[in-house]
Coordinates of C-alpha atoms and ligand atoms in Angstrom, one line a residue:
M1 CA 22.7 -27.3 7.8
K2 CA 23.3 -24.7 10.5
K3 CA 21.9 -21.7 12.2
Q4 CA 24.7 -19.2 12.3
E5 CA 25.6 -17.1 15.3
L6 CA 23.2 -14.2 15.9
H7 CA 24.8 -10.9 15.1
Q8 CA 23.8 -7.2 15.4
I9 CA 23.6 -5.3 12.1
A10 CA 22.5 -1.9 13.5
N11 CA 21.1 -0.3 16.6
G12 CA 18.2 -2.6 17.6
I13 CA 18.5 -4.9 14.6
Y14 CA 19.8 -8.4 14.7
E15 CA 20.0 -11.2 12.2
V16 CA 20.5 -15.0 12.0
V17 CA 21.2 -16.9 8.9
I18 CA 19.7 -20.3 8.6
G19 CA 21.1 -22.8 6.1
I20 CA 22.0 -21.4 2.6
P21 CA 19.8 -18.4 1.7
E22 CA 18.7 -17.9 -1.9
V23 CA 20.5 -15.6 -4.3
H24 CA 17.3 -13.6 -5.0
T25 CA 15.9 -11.9 -1.9
P26 CA 14.6 -8.5 -1.0
T27 CA 17.9 -7.5 0.7
A28 CA 20.0 -8.8 -2.2
H29 CA 18.0 -6.6 -4.7
R30 CA 17.8 -3.5 -2.7
S31 CA 19.3 -0.4 -4.2
V32 CA 18.6 2.0 -1.3
Q33 CA 20.9 1.2 1.6
M34 CA 20.0 1.0 5.3
R35 CA 20.1 4.4 7.1
K36 CA 22.6 3.4 9.8
E37 CA 23.1 7.0 11.2
A38 CA 19.4 7.5 11.5
L39 CA 19.1 4.2 13.3
M40 CA 21.8 5.4 15.7
A41 CA 19.8 8.5 16.3
L42 CA 16.9 6.5 17.7
P43 CA 16.9 5.7 21.4
D44 CA 19.5 3.0 22.2
A45 CA 17.9 -0.4 22.0
R46 CA 19.2 -3.0 24.5
P47 CA 19.1 -6.6 23.6
G48 CA 15.7 -7.8 24.6
R49 CA 12.8 -9.7 23.2
A50 CA 14.2 -9.7 19.6
V51 CA 17.4 -11.3 20.7
E52 CA 15.5 -13.8 22.9
I53 CA 13.3 -14.7 19.9
L54 CA 16.2 -15.3 17.5
R55 CA 17.9 -17.5 20.1
A56 CA 14.7 -19.4 20.7
L57 CA 14.1 -19.9 16.9
S58 CA 14.3 -23.5 15.8
F59 CA 14.2 -24.7 12.3
R60 CA 14.1 -27.7 9.9
I61 CA 15.2 -27.8 6.3
S62 CA 13.6 -30.5 4.2
Q63 CA 12.2 -31.0 0.7
R64 CA 9.3 -28.8 1.7
G65 CA 11.8 -25.9 2.2
V66 CA 12.5 -24.1 5.4
L67 CA 10.4 -24.4 8.5
L68 CA 10.9 -21.9 11.3
R69 CA 9.4 -22.3 14.8
L70 CA 9.1 -19.4 17.3
P71 CA 7.5 -19.1 20.7
M72 CA 4.3 -17.0 21.0
D73 CA 2.6 -15.9 24.2
P74 CA -1.2 -16.2 24.0
S75 CA -1.5 -12.5 25.0
E76 CA 0.5 -11.3 22.0
N77 CA -1.1 -9.1 19.3
I78 CA 0.4 -9.3 15.8
Y79 CA 0.5 -6.5 13.2
G80 CA 2.0 -6.0 9.8
F81 CA 2.2 -8.4 6.8
G82 CA 1.8 -5.6 4.4
L83 CA -1.4 -4.3 2.8
Q84 CA -4.2 -6.2 4.5
F85 CA -7.9 -5.5 3.9
F86 CA -9.7 -7.5 6.6
G87 CA -8.4 -6.4 10.0
I88 CA -5.3 -5.2 11.7
N89 CA -4.5 -7.9 14.3
S90 CA -3.1 -11.2 12.8
A91 CA -2.9 -13.1 16.1
G92 CA -4.6 -16.4 15.6
K93 CA -4.5 -16.1 11.8
R94 CA -2.7 -17.8 9.0
R95 CA -1.0 -15.4 6.6
L96 CA 0.0 -16.4 3.1
I97 CA 2.5 -14.0 1.6
K98 CA 1.4 -14.2 -2.0
V99 CA 0.8 -11.3 -4.3
N100 CA -2.9 -11.3 -5.4
S101 CA -4.9 -8.4 -6.7
D102 CA -8.3 -10.1 -5.9
P103 CA -8.0 -11.6 -2.4
V104 CA -11.3 -13.4 -1.9
A105 CA -10.9 -14.0 1.8
D106 CA -8.7 -13.1 4.8
T107 CA -5.8 -15.3 3.8
G108 CA -3.0 -12.7 3.8
E109 CA -2.8 -12.5 0.0
S110 CA -3.0 -8.9 -1.4
H111 CA -1.4 -6.5 -3.8
A112 CA 1.4 -6.0 -1.3
P113 CA 1.9 -8.8 1.2
V114 CA 5.1 -8.4 3.2
P115 CA 7.0 -11.2 5.2
F116 CA 7.2 -8.8 8.1
Y117 CA 5.3 -8.7 11.4
I118 CA 5.4 -6.8 14.7
S119 CA 4.5 -8.4 17.9
S120 CA 3.1 -6.4 20.8
S121 CA 5.6 -8.3 23.0
G122 CA 8.4 -6.1 21.9
Y123 CA 9.9 -7.3 18.7
A124 CA 9.4 -7.5 15.0
L125 CA 10.6 -10.1 12.5
F126 CA 11.4 -9.8 8.8
V127 CA 12.0 -12.9 6.8
D128 CA 14.1 -12.0 3.8
T129 CA 12.4 -14.0 1.0
Y130 CA 10.4 -13.6 -2.2
R131 CA 8.9 -17.1 -1.7
T132 CA 5.2 -17.5 -1.0
A133 CA 5.8 -18.0 2.7
T134 CA 3.1 -19.0 5.2
F135 CA 3.0 -17.5 8.7
Q136 CA 0.8 -19.3 11.2
M137 CA 0.5 -16.9 14.0
G138 CA -0.6 -19.0 16.9
T139 CA -3.0 -21.1 15.0
V140 CA -1.4 -24.4 15.7
A141 CA -0.5 -26.3 18.8
K142 CA 2.0 -29.1 19.0
K143 CA 0.9 -32.6 20.1
G144 CA 0.4 -32.7 23.8
A145 CA 0.2 -28.9 24.3
S146 CA -3.4 -29.2 25.4
R147 CA -2.8 -32.1 27.8
S148 CA -3.5 -30.1 30.9
M149 CA -6.9 -28.9 29.6
R150 CA -9.2 -31.5 31.1
I151 CA -12.2 -29.3 31.5
E152 CA -15.4 -30.9 30.2
N153 CA -18.4 -29.0 29.1
E154 CA -21.3 -31.1 30.1
A155 CA -23.7 -28.2 30.5
H156 CA -23.2 -26.7 27.0
T157 CA -24.8 -23.5 28.2
E158 CA -23.4 -21.5 25.3
F159 CA -24.1 -22.7 21.9
S160 CA -22.6 -21.0 18.9
E161 CA -20.3 -22.0 16.2
S162 CA -17.5 -19.7 17.5
A163 CA -17.9 -21.1 21.0
L164 CA -17.7 -24.6 19.7
Y165 CA -14.6 -24.1 17.5
A166 CA -12.7 -21.5 19.5
L167 CA -9.1 -22.2 20.3
K168 CA -8.9 -22.0 24.1
K169 CA -6.3 -19.3 23.7
S170 CA -5.2 -18.6 27.2
A171 CA -4.7 -22.2 28.3
Q172 CA -2.4 -23.5 25.6
E173 CA 1.1 -22.9 24.6
R174 CA 1.2 -21.3 21.2
E175 CA 3.9 -21.0 18.6
I176 CA 4.5 -19.2 15.4
L177 CA 5.2 -21.5 12.4
I178 CA 6.8 -20.0 9.3
E179 CA 7.1 -22.2 6.2
I180 CA 9.3 -20.9 3.3
P181 CA 8.9 -23.3 0.4
R182 CA 11.4 -24.3 -2.2
C183 CA 14.6 -23.1 -0.6
N184 CA 17.4 -24.3 1.6
G185 CA 17.9 -21.4 3.8
V186 CA 16.8 -17.9 4.8
R187 CA 18.0 -14.8 6.5
C188 CA 15.9 -13.6 9.5
I189 CA 16.1 -10.1 10.8
A190 CA 14.6 -9.3 14.3
I191 CA 14.0 -5.8 15.5
E192 CA 13.8 -4.6 19.1
G193 CA 11.3 -2.1 20.5
S194 CA 7.7 -1.0 20.9
I195 CA 5.4 -1.4 17.9
L196 CA 6.2 2.1 16.7
E197 CA 10.0 1.7 17.3
C198 CA 9.9 -1.6 15.4
V199 CA 8.2 0.1 12.5
Q200 CA 10.6 3.0 12.5
R201 CA 13.6 0.6 12.6
Y202 CA 12.2 -1.5 9.8
N203 CA 11.6 1.6 7.6
L204 CA 15.2 2.9 8.3
F205 CA 16.5 -0.6 7.6
S206 CA 14.6 -0.3 4.3
G207 CA 16.4 3.0 3.5
G208 CA 14.1 5.5 5.2
G209 CA 10.6 6.7 4.3
V210 CA 9.9 8.6 1.1
C211 CA 9.3 12.3 1.2
P212 CA 7.2 13.1 -1.9
P213 CA 7.6 16.4 -3.8
E214 CA 5.1 18.9 -2.6
W215 CA 3.0 18.9 -5.8
G216 CA 2.4 15.1 -5.2
L217 CA 0.4 16.0 -2.0
Y218 CA -2.1 18.2 -3.9
P219 CA -5.3 16.7 -5.4
W220 CA -4.9 14.3 -8.3
Y221 CA -7.4 13.4 -11.1
R222 CA -7.1 10.5 -13.5
L223 CA -9.1 11.2 -16.7
Y224 CA -11.6 8.9 -18.4
G225 CA -9.8 6.1 -20.3
G226 CA -11.4 7.0 -23.6
C227 CA -10.4 10.6 -23.7
D228 CA -8.2 12.2 -26.4
Q229 CA -5.8 15.2 -26.4
K230 CA -8.6 17.7 -27.0
E231 CA -10.8 16.3 -24.2
A232 CA -7.8 16.1 -21.8
L233 CA -7.2 19.8 -22.3
R234 CA -10.9 20.7 -22.1
M235 CA -11.1 18.8 -18.8
A236 CA -8.0 20.6 -17.5
K237 CA -9.7 23.9 -18.3
E238 CA -13.0 22.8 -16.8
F239 CA -11.3 22.1 -13.5
R240 CA -9.9 25.6 -13.5
A241 CA -13.2 27.2 -14.5
D242 CA -15.0 25.2 -11.7
G243 CA -12.3 26.2 -9.2
M244 CA -11.4 22.6 -8.5
P245 CA -7.8 22.7 -7.2
I246 CA -6.5 19.7 -9.1
K247 CA -2.7 19.6 -9.5
V248 CA -1.8 16.3 -11.1
I249 CA -3.7 14.9 -14.1
G250 CA -3.3 11.3 -15.1
I251 CA -3.9 9.8 -18.5
E252 CA -5.1 6.2 -18.7
P253 CA -4.3 3.4 -21.2
G254 CA -5.7 5.1 -24.3
W255 CA -2.5 7.2 -24.8
H256 CA -0.6 4.1 -25.9
S257 CA -0.8 3.0 -29.6
H258 CA -1.5 -0.4 -28.0
S259 CA -2.0 -0.7 -24.3
Y260 CA -2.5 -4.4 -23.2
S261 CA 0.5 -4.9 -23.5
C262 CA 2.1 -1.5 -24.0
T263 CA 3.9 0.2 -26.8
Y264 CA 4.9 3.2 -24.7
R265 CA 4.2 5.2 -27.9
W266 CA 1.4 7.9 -28.2
S267 CA -1.7 6.8 -30.1
D268 CA -3.4 8.9 -32.8
L269 CA -5.7 10.2 -30.1
F270 CA -2.8 12.4 -28.9
P271 CA -1.4 13.9 -32.1
A272 CA 0.8 16.6 -30.4
P273 CA 1.8 15.3 -27.0
Q274 CA 4.6 17.8 -26.3
E275 CA 2.1 20.6 -27.0
M276 CA -0.3 19.1 -24.5
I277 CA 2.4 18.6 -21.8
D278 CA 3.5 22.2 -22.2
Q279 CA -0.1 23.5 -22.1
M280 CA -0.8 21.5 -19.0
Q281 CA 2.3 22.8 -17.4
E282 CA 1.3 26.4 -18.2
M283 CA -2.1 25.8 -16.5
G284 CA -0.2 24.6 -13.4
Y285 CA -0.6 20.8 -13.9
A286 CA 1.8 18.0 -13.6
L287 CA 1.1 15.2 -16.1
N288 CA 1.2 11.5 -15.2
L289 CA 0.9 8.5 -17.6
W290 CA -0.5 5.0 -17.1
E291 CA 1.5 2.0 -18.1
H292 CA 2.3 -1.5 -17.1
A293 CA 5.6 -3.4 -17.6
F294 CA 4.5 -5.9 -20.3
V295 CA 6.1 -4.9 -23.5
Y296 CA 4.2 -5.2 -26.8
P297 CA 6.0 -6.4 -30.0
A298 CA 5.5 -3.0 -31.6
A299 CA 7.4 -1.2 -28.8
E300 CA 10.7 0.4 -29.9
F301 CA 12.8 -1.6 -27.5
Y302 CA 11.1 -5.0 -27.9
E303 CA 13.9 -6.7 -29.8
E304 CA 16.6 -5.2 -27.5
L305 CA 14.7 -6.5 -24.4
L306 CA 13.9 -10.0 -25.7
P307 CA 17.0 -11.7 -24.3
Y308 CA 16.4 -10.0 -20.9
A309 CA 12.7 -11.0 -20.4
G310 CA 11.0 -14.0 -18.7
D311 CA 10.3 -17.1 -20.9
Y312 CA 6.5 -16.5 -20.8
E313 CA 4.5 -13.5 -22.1
V314 CA 1.7 -11.6 -20.5
W315 CA -1.0 -10.1 -22.9
N316 CA 1.4 -10.9 -25.8
G317 CA 4.1 -8.8 -24.2
L318 CA 7.5 -9.5 -22.7
V319 CA 8.0 -9.5 -19.0
P320 CA 11.2 -7.5 -18.3
D321 CA 13.6 -9.1 -15.9
F322 CA 14.1 -6.1 -13.6
A323 CA 16.3 -8.3 -11.4
G324 CA 18.9 -7.9 -14.1
K325 CA 20.8 -4.8 -15.0
E326 CA 20.2 -5.0 -18.7
A327 CA 16.4 -4.9 -18.6
R328 CA 16.5 -2.1 -16.1
E329 CA 18.9 0.0 -18.3
I330 CA 16.8 -0.6 -21.5
F331 CA 13.6 0.3 -19.8
K332 CA 15.1 3.3 -18.0
A333 CA 16.8 4.8 -21.1
Y334 CA 13.6 4.7 -23.1
H335 CA 11.5 6.2 -20.3
Q336 CA 14.0 9.0 -19.7
K337 CA 14.2 10.0 -23.4
H338 CA 10.5 9.8 -24.1
F339 CA 8.8 10.8 -20.9
I340 CA 11.0 12.1 -18.1
D341 CA 13.0 14.5 -20.3
R342 CA 9.8 15.7 -21.9
G343 CA 8.2 16.8 -18.7
I344 CA 6.1 13.8 -17.6
S345 CA 6.0 13.9 -13.8
G346 CA 5.3 10.2 -13.1
L347 CA 4.2 6.9 -14.4
K348 CA 1.3 4.8 -12.9
L349 CA 2.7 1.3 -12.7
D350 CA -0.4 -1.0 -13.2
E351 CA -0.9 -4.8 -13.1
C352 CA 2.5 -5.7 -11.7
D353 CA 0.5 -8.0 -9.3
N354 CA -1.4 -11.0 -10.6
S355 CA -4.5 -12.9 -9.7
D356 CA -5.4 -16.5 -9.2
Y357 CA -9.0 -15.7 -8.7
N358 CA -9.6 -13.7 -11.8
P359 CA -11.2 -15.7 -14.7
S360 CA -8.9 -14.2 -17.3
D361 CA -5.8 -15.6 -15.5
W362 CA -3.5 -13.0 -17.1
S363 CA -0.1 -13.2 -15.5
F364 CA 3.0 -15.3 -16.1
P365 CA 3.1 -18.8 -14.5
E366 CA 5.0 -19.6 -11.3
C367 CA 7.3 -21.9 -13.2
S368 CA 8.6 -19.1 -15.5
Q369 CA 12.3 -18.6 -15.7
F370 CA 14.0 -15.2 -15.9
P371 CA 17.5 -14.7 -17.2
S372 CA 18.7 -13.5 -13.7
G373 CA 17.8 -16.9 -12.4
M374 CA 14.6 -15.9 -10.6
D375 CA 11.6 -18.1 -11.1
G376 CA 8.0 -17.0 -11.6
E377 CA 7.0 -17.5 -8.0
Q378 CA 9.8 -15.1 -6.8
M379 CA 9.1 -12.7 -9.6
H380 CA 5.4 -12.3 -8.6
Q381 CA 6.6 -11.1 -5.2
A382 CA 9.4 -9.0 -6.6
L383 CA 8.0 -7.4 -9.8
G384 CA 6.2 -4.5 -8.1
I385 CA 9.1 -3.4 -6.0
L386 CA 11.7 -3.9 -8.8
Y387 CA 9.5 -2.0 -11.3
Q388 CA 9.2 0.9 -8.8
D389 CA 12.9 0.9 -8.2
T390 CA 13.6 1.1 -11.9
I391 CA 11.4 4.1 -12.5
R392 CA 12.6 5.8 -9.2
Q393 CA 16.1 5.5 -10.5
A394 CA 15.2 6.7 -13.9
Y395 CA 14.0 10.0 -12.4
A396 CA 16.8 10.2 -9.8
E397 CA 19.4 9.9 -12.6
R398 CA 17.8 12.9 -14.2
G399 CA 17.9 14.8 -10.9
K400 CA 14.0 14.8 -10.9
E401 CA 11.6 13.9 -8.2
T402 CA 8.5 11.7 -8.9
Y403 CA 5.4 10.5 -7.0
S404 CA 3.0 8.1 -8.5
E405 CA 0.9 5.0 -8.1
V406 CA 1.7 1.3 -8.2
R407 CA -0.5 -1.8 -8.0
S408 CA 1.9 -4.2 -6.3
S409 CA 4.6 -3.8 -3.7
G410 CA 6.4 -5.7 -1.1
A411 CA 9.4 -5.8 1.3
L412 CA 11.7 -2.8 1.9
A413 CA 9.3 -0.5 0.0
S414 CA 9.4 2.6 2.3
P415 CA 11.9 4.7 0.1
Q416 CA 9.8 4.2 -3.1
P417 CA 7.8 7.2 -4.2
F418 CA 4.7 5.2 -5.1
V419 CA 1.3 4.8 -3.6
L420 CA -0.7 1.5 -3.8
Y421 CA -4.3 1.3 -5.1
S422 CA -6.7 -1.4 -6.0
D423 CA -9.8 -2.3 -8.1
L424 CA -11.5 -3.9 -5.1
Y425 CA -13.4 -0.7 -4.3
D426 CA -14.9 -1.6 -0.9
H427 CA -14.7 1.6 1.2
R428 CA -14.6 -0.2 4.5
K429 CA -11.7 -2.5 3.4
F430 CA -10.0 0.5 1.9
I431 CA -9.9 2.2 5.3
T432 CA -8.5 -0.9 6.9
A433 CA -5.8 -1.0 4.2
L434 CA -4.9 2.6 5.0
V435 CA -4.5 1.8 8.7
N436 CA -2.5 -1.3 7.9
S437 CA -0.2 0.3 5.3
G438 CA 1.8 2.1 8.0
F439 CA 2.9 -1.1 9.7
S440 CA 4.9 -2.3 6.7
G441 CA 6.5 0.8 5.0
L442 CA 3.7 1.1 2.4
L443 CA 1.6 4.0 1.2
W444 CA -2.0 3.5 0.1
C445 CA -4.7 5.5 -1.7
P446 CA -8.4 4.6 -1.1
E447 CA -9.2 6.3 -4.5
V448 CA -12.6 7.6 -5.5
R449 CA -14.2 6.3 -8.7
D450 CA -17.8 6.2 -9.7
C451 CA -20.1 6.1 -6.6
V452 CA -23.5 4.9 -5.5
N453 CA -24.6 8.6 -5.2
G454 CA -23.3 12.0 -4.2
D455 CA -23.2 11.2 -0.5
D456 CA -21.1 8.0 -1.2
L457 CA -18.8 10.3 -3.2
L458 CA -18.3 12.7 -0.3
R459 CA -17.7 9.9 2.2
R460 CA -15.0 8.3 -0.1
L461 CA -13.4 11.7 -0.9
E462 CA -13.2 12.4 2.8
T463 CA -11.1 9.3 3.4
V464 CA -9.0 10.2 0.3
I465 CA -8.1 13.7 1.5
F466 CA -6.9 12.2 4.7
S467 CA -4.7 9.6 3.0
H468 CA -1.2 9.4 1.3
Q469 CA -2.5 10.6 -2.0
A470 CA -5.7 12.6 -2.7
L471 CA -6.7 10.8 -5.9
I472 CA -9.9 10.7 -7.9
N473 CA -9.5 7.9 -10.5
A474 CA -12.2 8.6 -13.1
W475 CA -10.9 6.2 -15.7
R476 CA -14.3 4.6 -16.1
I477 CA -16.4 7.9 -16.1
P478 CA -16.2 10.7 -18.6
M479 CA -17.7 13.3 -16.3
P480 CA -16.2 14.3 -13.0
P481 CA -18.0 12.4 -10.2
W482 CA -19.2 15.7 -8.6
K483 CA -21.2 16.2 -11.8
Q484 CA -22.4 12.6 -12.2
T485 CA -21.7 9.6 -10.0
D486 CA -23.6 7.1 -12.0
I487 CA -21.5 5.3 -14.6
D488 CA -24.2 4.9 -17.3
L489 CA -25.5 8.5 -17.0
S490 CA -21.9 9.7 -17.1
L491 CA -21.3 7.8 -20.3
A492 CA -24.5 9.4 -21.6
K493 CA -23.2 12.8 -20.5
I494 CA -26.2 13.5 -18.3
Q495 CA -25.4 15.7 -15.3
M496 CA -27.1 14.9 -12.0
E497 CA -29.6 17.4 -10.7
D498 CA -27.6 18.4 -7.6
A499 CA -24.2 18.6 -9.4
P500 CA -23.7 22.3 -8.2
Y501 CA -24.1 21.2 -4.6
Y502 CA -21.7 18.3 -4.9
T503 CA -19.2 20.3 -6.9
A504 CA -19.1 22.9 -4.1
A505 CA -18.9 20.2 -1.4
C506 CA -16.0 18.4 -3.2
R507 CA -14.2 21.7 -3.8
K508 CA -14.5 22.4 0.0
L509 CA -13.0 19.0 0.8
L510 CA -10.2 19.4 -1.7
E511 CA -9.4 22.8 -0.2
V512 CA -9.1 21.1 3.2
R513 CA -6.5 18.8 1.7
I514 CA -4.6 21.8 0.4
S515 CA -4.7 23.5 3.8
L516 CA -3.1 20.3 5.2
I517 CA -0.2 20.1 2.9
P518 CA 2.4 21.9 5.1
Y519 CA 1.4 19.7 8.0
L520 CA 1.5 16.5 5.8
K521 CA 4.9 17.5 4.3
K522 CA 6.3 17.7 7.9
A523 CA 4.9 14.3 8.6
F524 CA 6.6 12.9 5.5
E525 CA 9.9 14.6 6.4
E526 CA 9.7 12.7 9.7
Y527 CA 9.0 9.5 7.8
Q528 CA 12.1 10.1 5.8
N529 CA 14.4 10.9 8.7
S530 CA 13.1 8.7 11.5
G531 CA 11.0 6.1 9.8
K532 CA 7.8 7.2 11.6
P533 CA 4.9 6.7 9.2
P534 CA 2.6 9.6 8.5
I535 CA -0.5 7.5 8.9
R536 CA -0.6 5.1 11.8
A537 CA -2.9 2.7 13.6
L538 CA -3.8 4.0 17.1
V539 CA -2.0 1.0 18.6
M540 CA 1.3 2.5 17.4
D541 CA 0.9 5.7 19.4
Y542 CA -1.2 4.4 22.3
P543 CA 0.3 0.9 23.0
E544 CA -0.7 1.0 26.7
D545 CA -4.4 1.4 25.9
P546 CA -5.9 -2.1 25.6
N547 CA -9.0 -0.6 23.8
V548 CA -7.1 0.3 20.6
A549 CA -5.4 -3.1 19.9
D550 CA -7.9 -4.0 17.2
I551 CA -9.1 -0.6 16.0
G552 CA -8.8 -0.7 12.2
D553 CA -11.1 2.1 11.2
E554 CA -9.4 5.1 12.9
Y555 CA -5.9 6.3 12.5
L556 CA -3.4 9.0 13.3
F557 CA -2.8 11.4 10.5
G558 CA 0.5 13.1 11.3
D559 CA 1.2 13.6 15.0
E560 CA -1.8 15.7 15.9
M561 CA -4.9 14.3 14.3
I562 CA -7.1 11.3 14.7
V563 CA -9.2 10.5 11.7
C564 CA -12.4 8.3 11.9
P565 CA -13.8 8.0 8.4
L566 CA -17.4 6.9 7.8
T567 CA -18.6 4.9 4.9
Y568 CA -21.9 5.9 3.1
E569 CA -23.4 2.7 4.4
E570 CA -22.8 3.8 8.0
G571 CA -24.8 6.9 7.5
T572 CA -24.3 10.0 9.7
R573 CA -23.8 8.6 13.1
K574 CA -20.9 6.6 14.4
E575 CA -19.4 5.4 17.6
V576 CA -15.7 6.3 17.7
Y577 CA -13.0 5.8 20.3
L578 CA -10.7 8.5 21.5
P579 CA -7.6 7.7 23.5
K580 CA -6.7 9.6 26.6
G581 CA -6.3 13.4 26.1
R582 CA -8.3 16.4 25.1
F583 CA -9.3 16.9 21.5
Y584 CA -10.8 19.6 19.3
G585 CA -13.2 18.7 16.4
F586 CA -11.6 19.8 13.1
F587 CA -15.0 20.5 11.5
D588 CA -17.5 20.9 14.4
K589 CA -15.0 22.9 16.5
R590 CA -16.1 21.3 19.7
F591 CA -14.0 20.0 22.6
Y592 CA -13.9 16.3 23.3
E593 CA -12.6 14.4 26.3
G594 CA -10.8 11.2 25.3
G595 CA -10.2 7.9 27.0
R596 CA -13.7 6.7 26.0
S597 CA -16.0 5.8 23.2
L598 CA -18.5 8.4 22.0
T599 CA -21.2 8.7 19.4
V600 CA -20.7 11.4 16.8
D601 CA -23.3 12.9 14.4
V602 CA -21.6 13.8 11.1
P603 CA -23.3 15.2 8.1
Y604 CA -22.2 13.7 4.8
D605 CA -19.9 16.6 3.9
E606 CA -17.8 16.4 7.1
I607 CA -15.6 13.7 8.5
P608 CA -14.8 13.2 12.2
V609 CA -11.3 14.5 12.7
F610 CA -10.0 15.2 16.2
V611 CA -7.0 17.4 16.8
K612 CA -5.0 17.1 20.0
E613 CA -5.7 20.2 22.1
S614 CA -2.0 20.5 22.8
S615 CA -1.1 20.8 19.2
G616 CA -1.9 24.5 18.6
I617 CA -3.5 23.7 15.2
Ligands
LIG1 C1 -6.8 -1.2 -14.0 C2 -6.4 -0.2 -13.0 C3 -7.3 1.0 -13.1 C4 -7.2 1.5 -14.5 C5 -7.5 0.4 -15.5 C6 -7.3 0.9 -17.0 O1 -6.0 -2.3 -14.0 O2 -6.5 -0.8 -11.7 O3 -6.9 2.0 -12.2 O4 -6.0 2.1 -14.7 O5 -6.7 -0.7 -15.3 O6 -7.4 -0.1 -17.9

């Protein structure tokens, strides 16, 4: 087995093919093509670290699969790997690229892990696989690498677990080990440039960033799962009466006549859906429907789909093989006729991930077989992205735009009009996920649900309005959270005492979101054309500043704003770091000198947002 000659595939992008790659890979299944002209428009990339890395790459193919070995300098910082909840820098970590909706620890598993990383040393690497690959980012050292370290520690002056176990980072040679199991070959794509340039090139390689329709950037609200048609319309009117500027209303599982798995047919709770859709539109709303991809026997297209589904069921439903044309066509045609042509603006694609840590163990097994030839392991990595692509195409074929949510994603996702979300609900981790999403072509919504109290609600809503999608997901609570945050009291329909205060405070925050739409739209247009993500870790824009390398709780929102969300647990005071420059407080309207850490006092109804003085905003 051979490593083929390295060749250039676009400005700043190179590939090598090792052995015999699999038939089913992210690039083989892409339907949005690389943006070659947009890549040409980026500054010329000379062959540099990426070319060096591909040349240095060594490999072994065995029964274990493919093993790749790459050099790593101990000073390198590593970013990417998709939606990660625990931190932004993966140097010195092992990343398992396995879809999992309930990651219990910092293993790399998540709703949207991506076999793509960016090194601060001037390159990025994308491994074109749906396998559950493992990336060891400088965690291992080859036999003899520590030979020169003959320093003893007789005094043992420092005693702590971390001091005992720490890898002596600077003294050893490091390497990156990538294991891709159960295959005989793989395509590796290396990208030249700074962290930001690598991300831009990866996104343009993926087909460019998505630019959502303007209505998608307005506030969203998902209604209580138990609501019916009458209640949905009543809530829609209540928002208007309370002056809550909600634009998109989402209806949760109860609209299906059977929802786990789905029939994609209205239940008795919604006796006249078209009337409801029309009335919602008259009130200025776009309507979105929840679903997942598992097709219940009572669904109209069940029999037609049967030959084009995997050999195992999920929740008694078929798993469509979206890697094949037939399943996609059947699914698309039904959705076009029943939803897209009738005015539904988008579909929330739930549960296309899976979980090894959830006691109900609900998804298909890894050994499943799909008619396209994909196995269950590959399909777990692919389902989210193929499902998004099917629905994206269904809208595109009707000349309509969509913007919605999805619970799993993966490689080459940037052109997909879907935002990730999770049931995990840890605000701190949600902020880290938001910062990380921008490294790997993903969008993320740290959605608001029920809350500990009103101040927790405000803190969560603040992060949400400075995110890719301003969504309140009230599927578990019948009353809006600004009227009752507590789940039991909400079910008992008891309003909290200070509901008027929190209603007004939330309205104010939602209005801030609306005032930001033109600015955000511009940032998304740039995402589409140049691959620059609208939300970015500070290290992307300030690579020269060593203080920002690990900052995972602050981010750039567009080109002009730095957002530093607080969680309720953090209270009203926080130390933030501002990079070099002069900034203007968005809420407190004070000037701040950057290049330093500072402590800010922030009431619960405000969020520290710093606008570059030069921006003119
Ligand atoms: C979950 C999903 C929630 C909600 C719920 C309804 O899987 O994450 O957002 O849609 O299902 O059953």
